[in-house]
mmCIF file of C-alpha atoms in Angstrom:
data_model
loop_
_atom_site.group_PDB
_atom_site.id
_atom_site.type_symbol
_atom_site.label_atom_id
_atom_site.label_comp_id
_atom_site.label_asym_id
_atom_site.label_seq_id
_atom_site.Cartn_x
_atom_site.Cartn_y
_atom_site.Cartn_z
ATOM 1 C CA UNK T 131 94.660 29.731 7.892
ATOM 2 C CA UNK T 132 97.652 31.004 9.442
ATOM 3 C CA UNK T 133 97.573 32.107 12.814
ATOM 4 C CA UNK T 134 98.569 35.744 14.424
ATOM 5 C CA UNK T 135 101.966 35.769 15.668
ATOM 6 C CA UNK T 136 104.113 37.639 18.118
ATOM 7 C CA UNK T 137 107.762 37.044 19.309
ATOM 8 C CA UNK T 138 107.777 37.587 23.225
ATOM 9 C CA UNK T 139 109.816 37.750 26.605
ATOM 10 C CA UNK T 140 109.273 37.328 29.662
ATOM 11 C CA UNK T 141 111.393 38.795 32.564
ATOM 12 C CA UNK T 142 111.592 39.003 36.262
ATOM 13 C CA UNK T 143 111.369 42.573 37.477
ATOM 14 C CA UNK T 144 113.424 43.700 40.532
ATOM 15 C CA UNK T 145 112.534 47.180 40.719
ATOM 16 C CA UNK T 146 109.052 47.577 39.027
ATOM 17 C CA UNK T 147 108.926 51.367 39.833
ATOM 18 C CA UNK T 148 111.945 51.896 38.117
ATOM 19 C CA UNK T 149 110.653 49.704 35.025
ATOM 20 C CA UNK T 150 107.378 51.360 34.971
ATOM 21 C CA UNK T 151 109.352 54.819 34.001
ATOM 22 C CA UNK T 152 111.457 53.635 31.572
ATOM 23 C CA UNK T 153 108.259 52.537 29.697
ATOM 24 C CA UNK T 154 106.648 55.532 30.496
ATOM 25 C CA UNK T 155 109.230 57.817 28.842
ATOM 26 C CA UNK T 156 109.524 55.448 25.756
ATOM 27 C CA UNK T 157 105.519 55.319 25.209
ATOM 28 C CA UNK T 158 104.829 58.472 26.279
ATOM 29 C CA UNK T 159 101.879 57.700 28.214
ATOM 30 C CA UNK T 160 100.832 56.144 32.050
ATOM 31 C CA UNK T 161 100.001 52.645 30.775
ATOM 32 C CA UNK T 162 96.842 51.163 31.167
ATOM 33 C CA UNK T 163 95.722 48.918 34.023
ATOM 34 C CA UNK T 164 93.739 45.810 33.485
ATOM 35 C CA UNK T 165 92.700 43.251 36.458
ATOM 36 C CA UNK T 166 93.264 40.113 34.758
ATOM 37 C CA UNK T 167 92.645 36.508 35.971
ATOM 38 C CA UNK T 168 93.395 33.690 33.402
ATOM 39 C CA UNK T 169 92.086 29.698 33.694
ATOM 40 C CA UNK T 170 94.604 26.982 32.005
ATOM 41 C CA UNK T 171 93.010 24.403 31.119
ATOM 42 C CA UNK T 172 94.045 20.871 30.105
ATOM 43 C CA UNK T 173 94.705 20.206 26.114
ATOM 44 C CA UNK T 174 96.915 17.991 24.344
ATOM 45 C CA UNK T 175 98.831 20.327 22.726
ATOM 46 C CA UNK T 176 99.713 24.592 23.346
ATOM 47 C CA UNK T 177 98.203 25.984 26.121
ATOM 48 C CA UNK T 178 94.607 26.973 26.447
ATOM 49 C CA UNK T 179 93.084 29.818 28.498
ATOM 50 C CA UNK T 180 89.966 31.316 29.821
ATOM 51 C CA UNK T 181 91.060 35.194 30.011
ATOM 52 C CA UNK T 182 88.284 37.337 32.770
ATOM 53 C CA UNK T 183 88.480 40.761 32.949
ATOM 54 C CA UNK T 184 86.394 40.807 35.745
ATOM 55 C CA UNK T 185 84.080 43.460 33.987
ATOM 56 C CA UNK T 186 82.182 40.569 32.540
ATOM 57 C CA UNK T 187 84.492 40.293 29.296
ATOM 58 C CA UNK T 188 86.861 38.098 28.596
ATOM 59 C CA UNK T 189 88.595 35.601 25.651
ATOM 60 C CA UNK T 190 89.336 32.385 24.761
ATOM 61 C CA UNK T 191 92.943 32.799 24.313
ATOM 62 C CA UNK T 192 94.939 29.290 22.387
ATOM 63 C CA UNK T 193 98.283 29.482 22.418
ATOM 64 C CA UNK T 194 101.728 27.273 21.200
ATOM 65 C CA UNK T 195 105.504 28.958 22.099
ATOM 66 C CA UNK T 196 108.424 27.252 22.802
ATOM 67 C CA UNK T 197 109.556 27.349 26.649
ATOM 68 C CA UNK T 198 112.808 28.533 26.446
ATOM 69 C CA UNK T 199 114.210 31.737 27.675
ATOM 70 C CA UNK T 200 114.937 34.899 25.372
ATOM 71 C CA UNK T 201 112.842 35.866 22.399
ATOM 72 C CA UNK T 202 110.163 33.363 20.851
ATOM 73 C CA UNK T 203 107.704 33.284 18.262
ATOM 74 C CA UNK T 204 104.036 32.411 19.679
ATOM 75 C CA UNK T 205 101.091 31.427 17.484
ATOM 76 C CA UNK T 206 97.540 32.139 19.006
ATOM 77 C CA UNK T 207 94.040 32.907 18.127
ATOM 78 C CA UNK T 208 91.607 34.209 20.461
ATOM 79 C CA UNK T 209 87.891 34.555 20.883
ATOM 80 C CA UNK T 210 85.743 37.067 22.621
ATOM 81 C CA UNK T 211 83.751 36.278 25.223
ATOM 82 C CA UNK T 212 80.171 38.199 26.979
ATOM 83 C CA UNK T 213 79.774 35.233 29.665
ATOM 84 C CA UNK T 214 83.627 34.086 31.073
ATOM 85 C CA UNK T 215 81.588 32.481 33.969
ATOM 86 C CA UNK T 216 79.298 29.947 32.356
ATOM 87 C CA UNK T 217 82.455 29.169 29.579
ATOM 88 C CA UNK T 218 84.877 28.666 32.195
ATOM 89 C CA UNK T 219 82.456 26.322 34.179
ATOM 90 C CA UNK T 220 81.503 24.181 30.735
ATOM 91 C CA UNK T 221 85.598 24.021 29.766
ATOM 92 C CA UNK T 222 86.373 23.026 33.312
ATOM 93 C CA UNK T 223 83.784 20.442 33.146
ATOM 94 C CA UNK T 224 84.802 19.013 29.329
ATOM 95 C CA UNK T 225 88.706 19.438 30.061
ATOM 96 C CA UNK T 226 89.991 20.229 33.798
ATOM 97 C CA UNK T 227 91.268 22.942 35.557
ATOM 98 C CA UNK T 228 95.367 22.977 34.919
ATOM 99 C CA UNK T 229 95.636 26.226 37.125
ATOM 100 C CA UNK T 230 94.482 30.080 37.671
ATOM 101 C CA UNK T 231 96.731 32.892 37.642
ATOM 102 C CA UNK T 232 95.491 36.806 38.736
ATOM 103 C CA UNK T 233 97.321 39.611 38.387
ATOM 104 C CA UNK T 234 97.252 43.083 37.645
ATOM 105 C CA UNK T 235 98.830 44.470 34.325
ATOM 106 C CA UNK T 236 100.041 47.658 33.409
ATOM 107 C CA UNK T 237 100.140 47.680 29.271
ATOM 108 C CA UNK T 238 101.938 50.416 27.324
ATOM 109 C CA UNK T 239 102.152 50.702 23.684
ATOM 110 C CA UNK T 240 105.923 50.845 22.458
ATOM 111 C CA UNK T 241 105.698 50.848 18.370
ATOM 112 C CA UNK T 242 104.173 47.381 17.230
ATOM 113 C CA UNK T 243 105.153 46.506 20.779
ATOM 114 C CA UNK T 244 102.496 45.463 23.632
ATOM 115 C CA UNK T 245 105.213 46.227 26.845
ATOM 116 C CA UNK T 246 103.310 44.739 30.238
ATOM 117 C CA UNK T 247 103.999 45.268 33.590
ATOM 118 C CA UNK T 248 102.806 42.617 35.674
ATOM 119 C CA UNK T 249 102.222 42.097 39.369
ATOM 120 C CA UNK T 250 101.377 38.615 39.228
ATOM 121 C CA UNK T 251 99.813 36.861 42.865
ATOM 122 C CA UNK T 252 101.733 34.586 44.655
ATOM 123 C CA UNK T 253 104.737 35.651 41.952
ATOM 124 C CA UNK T 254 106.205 39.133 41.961
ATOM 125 C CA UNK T 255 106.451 41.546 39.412
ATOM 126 C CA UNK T 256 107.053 40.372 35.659
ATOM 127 C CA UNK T 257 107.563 41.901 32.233
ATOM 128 C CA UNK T 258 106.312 40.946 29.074
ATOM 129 C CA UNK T 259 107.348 42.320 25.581
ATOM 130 C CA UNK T 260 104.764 41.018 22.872
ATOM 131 C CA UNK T 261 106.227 42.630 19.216
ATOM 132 C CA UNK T 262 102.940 41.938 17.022
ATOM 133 C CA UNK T 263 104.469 40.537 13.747
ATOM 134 C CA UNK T 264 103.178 41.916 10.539
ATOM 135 C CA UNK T 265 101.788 39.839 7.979
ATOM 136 C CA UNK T 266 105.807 41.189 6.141
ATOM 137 C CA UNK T 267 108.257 40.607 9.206
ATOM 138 C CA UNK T 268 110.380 37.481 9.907
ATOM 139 C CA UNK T 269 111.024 35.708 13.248
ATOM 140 C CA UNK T 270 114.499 37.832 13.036
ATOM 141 C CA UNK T 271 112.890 41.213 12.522
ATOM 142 C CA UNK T 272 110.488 40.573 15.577
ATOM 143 C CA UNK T 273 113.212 39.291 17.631
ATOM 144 C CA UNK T 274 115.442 42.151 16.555
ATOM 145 C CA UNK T 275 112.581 44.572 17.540
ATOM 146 C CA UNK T 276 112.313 42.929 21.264
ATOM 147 C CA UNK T 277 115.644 42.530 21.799
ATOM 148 C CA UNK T 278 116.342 46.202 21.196
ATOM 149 C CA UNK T 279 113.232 46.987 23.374
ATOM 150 C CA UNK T 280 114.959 44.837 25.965
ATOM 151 C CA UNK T 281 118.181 47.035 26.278
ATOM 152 C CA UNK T 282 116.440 49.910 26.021
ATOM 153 C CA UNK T 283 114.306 48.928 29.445
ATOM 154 C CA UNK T 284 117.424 47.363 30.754
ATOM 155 C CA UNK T 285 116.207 43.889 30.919
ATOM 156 C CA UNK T 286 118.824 41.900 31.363
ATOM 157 C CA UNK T 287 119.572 38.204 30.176
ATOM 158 C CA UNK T 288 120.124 36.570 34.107
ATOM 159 C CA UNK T 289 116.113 37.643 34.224
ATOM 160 C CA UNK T 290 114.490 35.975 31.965
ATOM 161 C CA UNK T 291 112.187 33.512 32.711
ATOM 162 C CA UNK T 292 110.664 30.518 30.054
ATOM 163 C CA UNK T 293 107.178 29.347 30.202
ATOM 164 C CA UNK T 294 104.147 30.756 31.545
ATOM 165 C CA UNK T 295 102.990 32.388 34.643
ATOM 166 C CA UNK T 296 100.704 29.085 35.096
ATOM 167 C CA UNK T 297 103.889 27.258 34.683
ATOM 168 C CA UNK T 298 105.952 29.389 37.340
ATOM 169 C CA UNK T 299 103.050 28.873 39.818
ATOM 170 C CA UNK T 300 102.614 24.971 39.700
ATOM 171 C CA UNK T 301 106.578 24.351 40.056
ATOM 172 C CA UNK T 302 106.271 27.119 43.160
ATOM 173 C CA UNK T 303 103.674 24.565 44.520
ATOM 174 C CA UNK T 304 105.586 21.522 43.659
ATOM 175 C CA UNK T 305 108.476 23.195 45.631
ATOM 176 C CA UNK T 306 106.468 23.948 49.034
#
């Protein structure tokens, strides 16, 4: 079975204010806001997280991309959840806890794009551009798709960041 795809980036935003118009004039709508807090847990390969919506939803979210900067291809599959609480407490037991990120995202839908606006605790504000691939498009077209996108928010190559925000938030430890 091959898995969904997306090609993404991931940015550090200075101004968020000024990003959040930008993708307000190309989506040509407010965004949506969605409280978010995501548990990585230990696997031997990818990354695997416990997503909480803190409305009692949530998904299973597995996940391999390559940690460099600039656009990437990520493979994933995902599974809905009706109890985050009691999964989260049997994955932490069976694996371990790698680390918890919360933040609050503002999504907007730009063509096959999912563009996120991210206020991220104990990080700053982030972007994320997720082009969902068709079943059709290459690697090229996808990254073609987000690097246009990128321009046309002005997100500019000294911003990017690789990794994840888990990732981002250990090293910040590591570094106190």
């Amino acid at each position: 079975r091959a898995m969904p795809s997306n090609v993404e980036i991931k940015a550090k935003v200075g101004d968020p204010t000024a990003f959040a118009e930008k993708a307000v004039r190309l989506s040509q709508s407010e965004g949506e806001i969605i409280r978010q807090q995501d548990t990585f847990f230990n696997c031997s390969r990818g990354r695997l997280k416990l997503r909480d919506f803190t409305d009692g939803s949530g998904q299973l979210i597995f996940y391999e991309r390559p940690d460099t900067d600039g656009p990437k291809l990520s493979r994933y599959s995902i599974s809905p959840t009706n109890d985050p609480q009691s999964l989260q407490t049997v994955l932490s037991d069976a694996l371990g806890v790698r680390g918890s990120v919360r933040k609050e995202r503002r999504l907007f839908l730009i063509g096959q794009t999912r563009v996120h606006l991210d206020t991220v605790e104990g990080l700053g504000h982030y972007m994320e551009l997720e082009v969902v691939m068709r079943p059709d498009q290459t690697v090229e077209e996808g990254q073609q798709v987000a690097e246009e996108l990128m321009e046309q928010l002005e997100v500019s190559q000294e911003s990017l960041v690789t990794g994840a925000y888990v990732d981002l938030l250990l090293k910040e430890q590591q570094d106190i």
